PDB file of C-alpha atoms and ligand atoms in Angstrom:
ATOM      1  CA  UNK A  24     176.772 188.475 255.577  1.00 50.00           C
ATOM      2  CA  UNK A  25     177.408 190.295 252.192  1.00 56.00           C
ATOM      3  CA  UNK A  26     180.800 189.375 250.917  1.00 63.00           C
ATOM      4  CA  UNK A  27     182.650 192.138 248.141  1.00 81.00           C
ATOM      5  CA  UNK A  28     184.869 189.277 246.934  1.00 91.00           C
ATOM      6  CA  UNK A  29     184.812 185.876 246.007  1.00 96.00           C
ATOM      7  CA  UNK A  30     187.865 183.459 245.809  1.00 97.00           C
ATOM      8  CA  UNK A  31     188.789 180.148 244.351  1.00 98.00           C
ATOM      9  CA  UNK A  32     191.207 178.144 247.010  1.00 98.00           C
ATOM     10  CA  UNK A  33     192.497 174.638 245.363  1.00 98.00           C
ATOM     11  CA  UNK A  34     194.791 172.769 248.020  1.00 97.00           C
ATOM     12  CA  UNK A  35     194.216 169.082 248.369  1.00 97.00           C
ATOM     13  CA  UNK A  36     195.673 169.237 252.153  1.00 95.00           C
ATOM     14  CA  UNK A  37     192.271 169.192 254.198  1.00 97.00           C
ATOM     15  CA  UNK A  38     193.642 171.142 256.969  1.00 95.00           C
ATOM     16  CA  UNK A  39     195.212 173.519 255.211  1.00 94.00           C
ATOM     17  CA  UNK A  40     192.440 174.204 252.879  1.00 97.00           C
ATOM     18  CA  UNK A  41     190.381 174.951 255.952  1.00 96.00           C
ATOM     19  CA  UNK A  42     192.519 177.089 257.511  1.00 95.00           C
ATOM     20  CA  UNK A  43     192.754 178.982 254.452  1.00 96.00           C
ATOM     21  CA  UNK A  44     189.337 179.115 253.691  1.00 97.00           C
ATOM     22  CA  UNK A  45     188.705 180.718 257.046  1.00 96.00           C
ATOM     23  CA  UNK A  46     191.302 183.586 256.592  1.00 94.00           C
ATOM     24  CA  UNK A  47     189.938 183.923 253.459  1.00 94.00           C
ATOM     25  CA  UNK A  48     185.980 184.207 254.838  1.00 94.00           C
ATOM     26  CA  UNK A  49     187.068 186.240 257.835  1.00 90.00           C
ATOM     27  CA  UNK A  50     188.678 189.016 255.051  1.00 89.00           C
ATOM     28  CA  UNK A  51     185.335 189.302 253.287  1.00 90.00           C
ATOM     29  CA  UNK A  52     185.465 186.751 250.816  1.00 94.00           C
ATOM     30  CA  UNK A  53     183.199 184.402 249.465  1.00 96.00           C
ATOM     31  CA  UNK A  54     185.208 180.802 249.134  1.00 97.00           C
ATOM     32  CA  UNK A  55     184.698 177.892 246.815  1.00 98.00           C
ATOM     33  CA  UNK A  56     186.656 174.907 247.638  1.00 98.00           C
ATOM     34  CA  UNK A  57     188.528 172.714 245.133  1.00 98.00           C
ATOM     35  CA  UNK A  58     190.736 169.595 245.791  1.00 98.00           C
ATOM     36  CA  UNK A  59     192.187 168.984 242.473  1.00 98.00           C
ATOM     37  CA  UNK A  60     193.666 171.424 239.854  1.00 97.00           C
ATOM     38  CA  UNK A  61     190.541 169.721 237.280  1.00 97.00           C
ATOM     39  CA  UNK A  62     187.948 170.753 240.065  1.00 98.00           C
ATOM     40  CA  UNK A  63     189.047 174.003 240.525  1.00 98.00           C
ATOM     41  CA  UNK A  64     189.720 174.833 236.570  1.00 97.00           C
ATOM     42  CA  UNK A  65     185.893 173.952 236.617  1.00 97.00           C
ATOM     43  CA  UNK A  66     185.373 176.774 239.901  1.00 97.00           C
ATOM     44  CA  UNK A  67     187.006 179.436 238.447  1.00 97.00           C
ATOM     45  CA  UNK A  68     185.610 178.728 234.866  1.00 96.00           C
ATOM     46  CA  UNK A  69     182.078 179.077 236.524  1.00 96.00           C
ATOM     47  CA  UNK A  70     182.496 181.780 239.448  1.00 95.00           C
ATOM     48  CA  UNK A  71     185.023 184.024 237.591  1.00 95.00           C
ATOM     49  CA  UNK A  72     186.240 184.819 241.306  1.00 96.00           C
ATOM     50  CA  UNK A  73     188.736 187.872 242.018  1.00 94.00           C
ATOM     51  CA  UNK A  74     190.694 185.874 243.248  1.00 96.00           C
ATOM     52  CA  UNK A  75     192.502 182.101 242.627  1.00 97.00           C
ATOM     53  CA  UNK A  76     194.642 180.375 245.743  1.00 98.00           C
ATOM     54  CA  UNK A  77     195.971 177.839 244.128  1.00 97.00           C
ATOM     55  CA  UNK A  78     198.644 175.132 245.810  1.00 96.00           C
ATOM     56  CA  UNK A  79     201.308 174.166 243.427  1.00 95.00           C
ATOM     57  CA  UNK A  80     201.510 170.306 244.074  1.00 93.00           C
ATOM     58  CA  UNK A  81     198.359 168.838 243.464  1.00 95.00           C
ATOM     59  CA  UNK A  82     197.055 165.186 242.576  1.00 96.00           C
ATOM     60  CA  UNK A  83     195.949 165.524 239.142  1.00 97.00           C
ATOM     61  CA  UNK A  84     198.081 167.970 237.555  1.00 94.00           C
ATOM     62  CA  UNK A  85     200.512 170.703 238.580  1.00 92.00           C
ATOM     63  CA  UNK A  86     199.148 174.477 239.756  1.00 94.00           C
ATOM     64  CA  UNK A  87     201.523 175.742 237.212  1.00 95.00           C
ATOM     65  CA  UNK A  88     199.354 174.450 234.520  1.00 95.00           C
ATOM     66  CA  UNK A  89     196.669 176.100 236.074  1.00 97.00           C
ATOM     67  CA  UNK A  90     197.973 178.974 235.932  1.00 97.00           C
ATOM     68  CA  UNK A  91     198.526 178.890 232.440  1.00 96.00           C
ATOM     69  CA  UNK A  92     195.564 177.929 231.654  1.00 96.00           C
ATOM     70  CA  UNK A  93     193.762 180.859 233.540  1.00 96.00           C
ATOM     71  CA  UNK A  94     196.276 183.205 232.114  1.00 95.00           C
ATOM     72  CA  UNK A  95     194.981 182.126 228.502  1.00 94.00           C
ATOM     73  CA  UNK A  96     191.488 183.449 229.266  1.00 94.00           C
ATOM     74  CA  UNK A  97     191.667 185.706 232.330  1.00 94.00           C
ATOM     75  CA  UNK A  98     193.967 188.672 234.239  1.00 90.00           C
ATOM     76  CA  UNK A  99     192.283 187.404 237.471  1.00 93.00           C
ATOM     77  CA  UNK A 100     194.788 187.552 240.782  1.00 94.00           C
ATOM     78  CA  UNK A 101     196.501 184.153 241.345  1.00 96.00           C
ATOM     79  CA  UNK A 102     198.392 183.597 244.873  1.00 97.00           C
ATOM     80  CA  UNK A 103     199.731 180.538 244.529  1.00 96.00           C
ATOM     81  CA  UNK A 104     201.128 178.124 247.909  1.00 95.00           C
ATOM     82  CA  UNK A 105     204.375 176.489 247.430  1.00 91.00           C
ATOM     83  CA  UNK A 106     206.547 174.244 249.724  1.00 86.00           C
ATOM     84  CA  UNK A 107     210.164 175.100 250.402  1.00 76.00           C
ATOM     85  CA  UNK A 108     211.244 172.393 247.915  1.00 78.00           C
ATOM     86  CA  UNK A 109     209.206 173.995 244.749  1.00 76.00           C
ATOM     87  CA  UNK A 110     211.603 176.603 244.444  1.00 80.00           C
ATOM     88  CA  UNK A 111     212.137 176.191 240.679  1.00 86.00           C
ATOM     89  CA  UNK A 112     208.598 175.636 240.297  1.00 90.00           C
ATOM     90  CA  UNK A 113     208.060 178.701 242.186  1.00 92.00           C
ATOM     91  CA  UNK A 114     209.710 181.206 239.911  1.00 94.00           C
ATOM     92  CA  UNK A 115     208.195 179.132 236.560  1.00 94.00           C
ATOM     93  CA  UNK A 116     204.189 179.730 238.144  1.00 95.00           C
ATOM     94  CA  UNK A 117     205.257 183.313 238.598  1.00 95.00           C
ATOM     95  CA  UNK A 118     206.547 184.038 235.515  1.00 94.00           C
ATOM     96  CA  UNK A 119     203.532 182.149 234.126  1.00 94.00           C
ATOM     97  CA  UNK A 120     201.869 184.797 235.126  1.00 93.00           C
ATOM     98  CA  UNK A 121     200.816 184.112 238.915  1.00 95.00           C
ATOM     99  CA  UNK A 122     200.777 187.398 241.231  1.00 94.00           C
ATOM    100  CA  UNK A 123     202.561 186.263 244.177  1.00 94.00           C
ATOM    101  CA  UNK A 124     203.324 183.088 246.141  1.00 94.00           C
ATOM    102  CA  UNK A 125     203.753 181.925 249.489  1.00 94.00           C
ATOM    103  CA  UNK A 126     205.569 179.325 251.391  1.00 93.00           C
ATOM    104  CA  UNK A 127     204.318 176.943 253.489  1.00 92.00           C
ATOM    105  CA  UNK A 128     203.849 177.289 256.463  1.00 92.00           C
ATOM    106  CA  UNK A 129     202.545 180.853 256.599  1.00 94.00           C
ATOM    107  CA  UNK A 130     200.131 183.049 259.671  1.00 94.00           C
ATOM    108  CA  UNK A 131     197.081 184.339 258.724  1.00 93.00           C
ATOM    109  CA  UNK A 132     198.517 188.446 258.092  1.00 93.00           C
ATOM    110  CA  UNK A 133     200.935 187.380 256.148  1.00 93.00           C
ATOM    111  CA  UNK A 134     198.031 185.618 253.786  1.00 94.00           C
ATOM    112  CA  UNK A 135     196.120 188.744 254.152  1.00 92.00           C
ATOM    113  CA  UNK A 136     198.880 190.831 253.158  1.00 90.00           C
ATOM    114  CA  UNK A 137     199.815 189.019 250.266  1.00 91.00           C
ATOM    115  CA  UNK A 138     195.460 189.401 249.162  1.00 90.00           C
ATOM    116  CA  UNK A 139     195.231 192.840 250.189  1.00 88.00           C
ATOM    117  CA  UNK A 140     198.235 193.939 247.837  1.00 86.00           C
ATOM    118  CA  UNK A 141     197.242 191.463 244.773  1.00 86.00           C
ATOM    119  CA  UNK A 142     193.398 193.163 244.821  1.00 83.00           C
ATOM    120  CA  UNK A 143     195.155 196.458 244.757  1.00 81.00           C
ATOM    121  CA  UNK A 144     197.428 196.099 242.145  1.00 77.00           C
ATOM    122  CA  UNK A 145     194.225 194.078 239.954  1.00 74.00           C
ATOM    123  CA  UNK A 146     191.854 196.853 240.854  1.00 73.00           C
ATOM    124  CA  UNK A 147     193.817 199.443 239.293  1.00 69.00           C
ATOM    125  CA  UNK A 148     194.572 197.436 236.444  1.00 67.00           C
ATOM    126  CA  UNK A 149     190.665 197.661 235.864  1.00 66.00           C
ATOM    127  CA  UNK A 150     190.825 200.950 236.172  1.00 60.00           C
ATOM    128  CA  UNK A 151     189.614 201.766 239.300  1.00 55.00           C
ATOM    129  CA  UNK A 152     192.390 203.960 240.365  1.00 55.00           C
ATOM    130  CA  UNK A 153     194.280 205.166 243.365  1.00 56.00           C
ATOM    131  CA  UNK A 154     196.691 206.175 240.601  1.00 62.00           C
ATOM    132  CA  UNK A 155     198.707 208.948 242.056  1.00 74.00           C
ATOM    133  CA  UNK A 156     201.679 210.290 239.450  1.00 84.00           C
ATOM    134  CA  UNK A 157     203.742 211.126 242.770  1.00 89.00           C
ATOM    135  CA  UNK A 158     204.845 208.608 245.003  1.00 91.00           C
ATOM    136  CA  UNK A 159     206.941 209.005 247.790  1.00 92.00           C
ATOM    137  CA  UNK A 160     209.093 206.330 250.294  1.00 92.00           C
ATOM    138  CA  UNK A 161     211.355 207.199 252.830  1.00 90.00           C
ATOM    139  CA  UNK A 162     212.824 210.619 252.292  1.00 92.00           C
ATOM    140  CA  UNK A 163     212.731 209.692 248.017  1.00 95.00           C
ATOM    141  CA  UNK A 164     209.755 211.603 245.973  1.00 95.00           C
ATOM    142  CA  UNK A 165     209.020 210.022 242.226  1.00 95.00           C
ATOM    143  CA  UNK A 166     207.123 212.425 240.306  1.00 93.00           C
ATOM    144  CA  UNK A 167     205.935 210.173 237.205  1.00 89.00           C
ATOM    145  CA  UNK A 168     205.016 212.813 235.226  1.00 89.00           C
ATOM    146  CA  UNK A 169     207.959 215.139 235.053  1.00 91.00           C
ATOM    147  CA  UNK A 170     210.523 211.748 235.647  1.00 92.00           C
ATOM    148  CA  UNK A 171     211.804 213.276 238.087  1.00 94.00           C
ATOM    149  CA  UNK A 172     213.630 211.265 241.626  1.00 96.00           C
ATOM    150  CA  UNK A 173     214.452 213.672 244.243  1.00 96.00           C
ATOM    151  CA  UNK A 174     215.878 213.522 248.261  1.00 94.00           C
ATOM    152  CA  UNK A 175     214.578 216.015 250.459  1.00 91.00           C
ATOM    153  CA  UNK A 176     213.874 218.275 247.540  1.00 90.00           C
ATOM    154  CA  UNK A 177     217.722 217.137 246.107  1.00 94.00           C
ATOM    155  CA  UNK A 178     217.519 215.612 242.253  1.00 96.00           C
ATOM    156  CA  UNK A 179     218.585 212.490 242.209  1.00 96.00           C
ATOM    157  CA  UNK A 180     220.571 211.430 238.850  1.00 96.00           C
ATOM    158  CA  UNK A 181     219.344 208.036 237.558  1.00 96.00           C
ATOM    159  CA  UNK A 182     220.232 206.647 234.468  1.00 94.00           C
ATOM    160  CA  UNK A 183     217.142 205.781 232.222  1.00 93.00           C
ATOM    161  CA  UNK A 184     217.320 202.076 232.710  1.00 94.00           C
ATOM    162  CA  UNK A 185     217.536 202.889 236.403  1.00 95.00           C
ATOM    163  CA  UNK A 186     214.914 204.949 236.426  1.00 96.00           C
ATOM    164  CA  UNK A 187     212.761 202.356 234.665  1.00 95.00           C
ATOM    165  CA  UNK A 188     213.546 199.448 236.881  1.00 96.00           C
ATOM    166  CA  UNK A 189     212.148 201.753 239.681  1.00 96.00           C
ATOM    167  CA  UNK A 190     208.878 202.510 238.214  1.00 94.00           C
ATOM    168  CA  UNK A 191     208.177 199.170 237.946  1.00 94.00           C
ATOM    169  CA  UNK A 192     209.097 198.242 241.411  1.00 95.00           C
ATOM    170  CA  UNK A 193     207.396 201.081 242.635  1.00 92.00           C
ATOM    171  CA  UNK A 194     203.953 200.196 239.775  1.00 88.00           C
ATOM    172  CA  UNK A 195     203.826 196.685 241.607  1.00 89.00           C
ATOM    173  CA  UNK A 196     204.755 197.898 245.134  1.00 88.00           C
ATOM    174  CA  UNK A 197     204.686 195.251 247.730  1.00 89.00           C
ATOM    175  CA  UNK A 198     204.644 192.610 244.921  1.00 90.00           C
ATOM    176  CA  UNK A 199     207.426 190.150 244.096  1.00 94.00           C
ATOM    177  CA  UNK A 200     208.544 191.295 240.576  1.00 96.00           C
ATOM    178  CA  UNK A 201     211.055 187.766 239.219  1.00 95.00           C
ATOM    179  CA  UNK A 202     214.035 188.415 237.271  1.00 95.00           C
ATOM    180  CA  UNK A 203     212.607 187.582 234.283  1.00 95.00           C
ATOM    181  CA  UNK A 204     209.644 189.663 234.816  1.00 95.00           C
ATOM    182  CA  UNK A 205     211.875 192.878 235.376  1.00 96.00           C
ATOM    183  CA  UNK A 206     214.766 191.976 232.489  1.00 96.00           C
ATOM    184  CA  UNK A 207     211.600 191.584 229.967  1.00 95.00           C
ATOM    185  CA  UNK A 208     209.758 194.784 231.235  1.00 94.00           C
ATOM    186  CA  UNK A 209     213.055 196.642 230.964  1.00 95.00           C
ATOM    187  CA  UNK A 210     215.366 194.924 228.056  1.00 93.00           C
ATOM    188  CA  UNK A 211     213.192 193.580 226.209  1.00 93.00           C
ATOM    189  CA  UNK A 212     212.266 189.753 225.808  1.00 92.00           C
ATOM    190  CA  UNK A 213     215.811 188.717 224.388  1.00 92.00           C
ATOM    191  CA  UNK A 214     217.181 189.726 227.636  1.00 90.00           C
ATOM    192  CA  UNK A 215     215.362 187.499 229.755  1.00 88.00           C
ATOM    193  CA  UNK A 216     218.414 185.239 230.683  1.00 88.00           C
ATOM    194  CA  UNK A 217     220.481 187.873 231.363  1.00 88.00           C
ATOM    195  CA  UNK A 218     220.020 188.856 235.760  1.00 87.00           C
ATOM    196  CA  UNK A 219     223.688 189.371 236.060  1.00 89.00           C
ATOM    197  CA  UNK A 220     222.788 192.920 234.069  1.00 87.00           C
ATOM    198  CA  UNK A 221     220.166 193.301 236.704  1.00 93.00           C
ATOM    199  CA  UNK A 222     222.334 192.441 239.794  1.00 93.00           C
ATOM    200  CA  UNK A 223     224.386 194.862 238.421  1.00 94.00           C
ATOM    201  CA  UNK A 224     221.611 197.875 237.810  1.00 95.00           C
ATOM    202  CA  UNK A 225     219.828 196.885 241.511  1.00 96.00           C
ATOM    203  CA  UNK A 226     223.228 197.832 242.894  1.00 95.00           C
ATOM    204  CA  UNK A 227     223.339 200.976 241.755  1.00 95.00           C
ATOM    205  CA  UNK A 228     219.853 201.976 242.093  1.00 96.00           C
ATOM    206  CA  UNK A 229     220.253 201.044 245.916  1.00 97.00           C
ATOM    207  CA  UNK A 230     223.175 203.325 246.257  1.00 96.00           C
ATOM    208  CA  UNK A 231     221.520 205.983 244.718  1.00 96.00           C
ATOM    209  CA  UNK A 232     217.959 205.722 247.074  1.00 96.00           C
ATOM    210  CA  UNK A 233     218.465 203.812 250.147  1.00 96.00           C
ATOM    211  CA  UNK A 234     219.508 205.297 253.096  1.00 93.00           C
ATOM    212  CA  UNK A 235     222.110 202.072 253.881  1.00 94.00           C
ATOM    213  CA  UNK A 236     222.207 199.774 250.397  1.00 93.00           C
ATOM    214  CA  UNK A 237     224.113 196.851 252.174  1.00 92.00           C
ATOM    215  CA  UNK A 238     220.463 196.478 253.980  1.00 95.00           C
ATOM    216  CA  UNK A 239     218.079 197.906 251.744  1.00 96.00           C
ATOM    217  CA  UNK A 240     214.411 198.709 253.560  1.00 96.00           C
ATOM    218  CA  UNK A 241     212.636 199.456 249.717  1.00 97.00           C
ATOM    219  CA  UNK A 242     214.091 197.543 247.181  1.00 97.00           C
ATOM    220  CA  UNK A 243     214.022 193.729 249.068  1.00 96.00           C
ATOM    221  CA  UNK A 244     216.190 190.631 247.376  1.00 95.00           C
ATOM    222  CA  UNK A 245     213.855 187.457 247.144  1.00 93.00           C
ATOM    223  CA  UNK A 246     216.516 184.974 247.025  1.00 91.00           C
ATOM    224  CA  UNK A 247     216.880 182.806 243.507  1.00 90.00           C
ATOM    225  CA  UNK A 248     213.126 184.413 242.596  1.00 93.00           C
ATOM    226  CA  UNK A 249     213.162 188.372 242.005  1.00 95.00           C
ATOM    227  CA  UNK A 250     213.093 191.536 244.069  1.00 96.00           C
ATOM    228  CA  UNK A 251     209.857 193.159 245.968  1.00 95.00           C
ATOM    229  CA  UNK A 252     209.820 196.643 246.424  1.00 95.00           C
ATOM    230  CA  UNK A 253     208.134 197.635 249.789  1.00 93.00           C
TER     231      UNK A 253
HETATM  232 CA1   CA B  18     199.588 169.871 247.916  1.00 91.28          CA
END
């Protein structure tokens, strides 16, 4: 069997480490296994995979160090595994610079999901692009070049920070974006603190392009970690 990607998984739960290694083989991937964040530093140092699963609570060290330590060297995709209790250290791998998460427990097309938007997002950032100035959800068009939101053909009117907070939801579409994350992208990184201005913003962008913005279908709350735009 030829495999087009490889992966680094690091979990020190057996049985989930299998079960994720099989998802992960089933998609096309090539796995190495590591049980502790030390072992798997030494996996990805030495495969340079595409992609890094890395649980958050391991034996030796925490996966947000990993993370870190990756991000010093490498723009590889990072999924990391959380339990419900890691919210806090949730958000900090993230804006460490770690894709995407998931919480345990999880099915198999969620996982797969999660992979198949992570590779898309890294593959354009190398260049290979599906990059396509026009982009169009629901009955909204964004035409990137001209800045231009319409409805049906209809201009929409968004201010210029709105209009930026979109393009970045819609640049990292199906990816969970934190609060920080969006605030530094859009303020600036003094602003970082600040997610009462975004609260505020998301609001109004929602009432400008979703269809009911009490139950937004595009522009998703993750609760205490960001928004995902979908
Ligand atoms: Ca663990």
């Amino acid at each position: 069997m030829t495999h087009n990607f490889q992966a680094v998984l690091i979990e020190d739960e057996r049985q989930v480490r299998r079960y994720i290694a099989m998802a992960l083989t089933s998609s096309g991937f090539q796995v190495w296994e590591a049980e502790t964040a030390k072992q798997g530093l030494t996996e990805i140092s030495t495969r340079k995979p595409d992609l890094v699963v890395l649980d958050l609570g391991l034996p030796d060290q925490d996966g947000i160090e990993v993370v870190r330590h990756v991000r010093t060297w490498s723009n590889m995709a990072i999924l990391i595994l959380s339990a419900r209790t890691d919210e806090t250290q949730k958000v900090e791998a993230l804006d460490a610079g770690a894709d995407d998460y998931l919480t345990k427990p999880f099915g198999v097309p969620e996982l797969e999901a999660r992979i198949r938007a992570i590779l898309r997002r890294s593959q354009r950032q190398n260049g290979h692009t599906d990059d396509d100035p026009y982009f169009e959800f629901g009955a909204i068009q964004v035409d990137l070049t001209r800045r231009r939101v319409t409805r049906l053909g209809e201009e929409i009117h968004l201010t210029l920070t709105e209009y930026r907070i979109l393009t970045l939801l819609i640049t990292n579409k199906d990816r969970v974006l934190t609060h920080r994350q969006i605030l530094k992208e859009v303020w600036g990184p003094n602003h970082v603190d600040r997610s009462h201005y975004l609260r505020v913003f998301m609001a109004g962008l929602r009432r400008k392009i979703e269809e009911t913005p009490a139950s937004p279908k595009h522009i998703l709350t993750e609760t205490g970690i960001g928004y995902r735009f979908v």
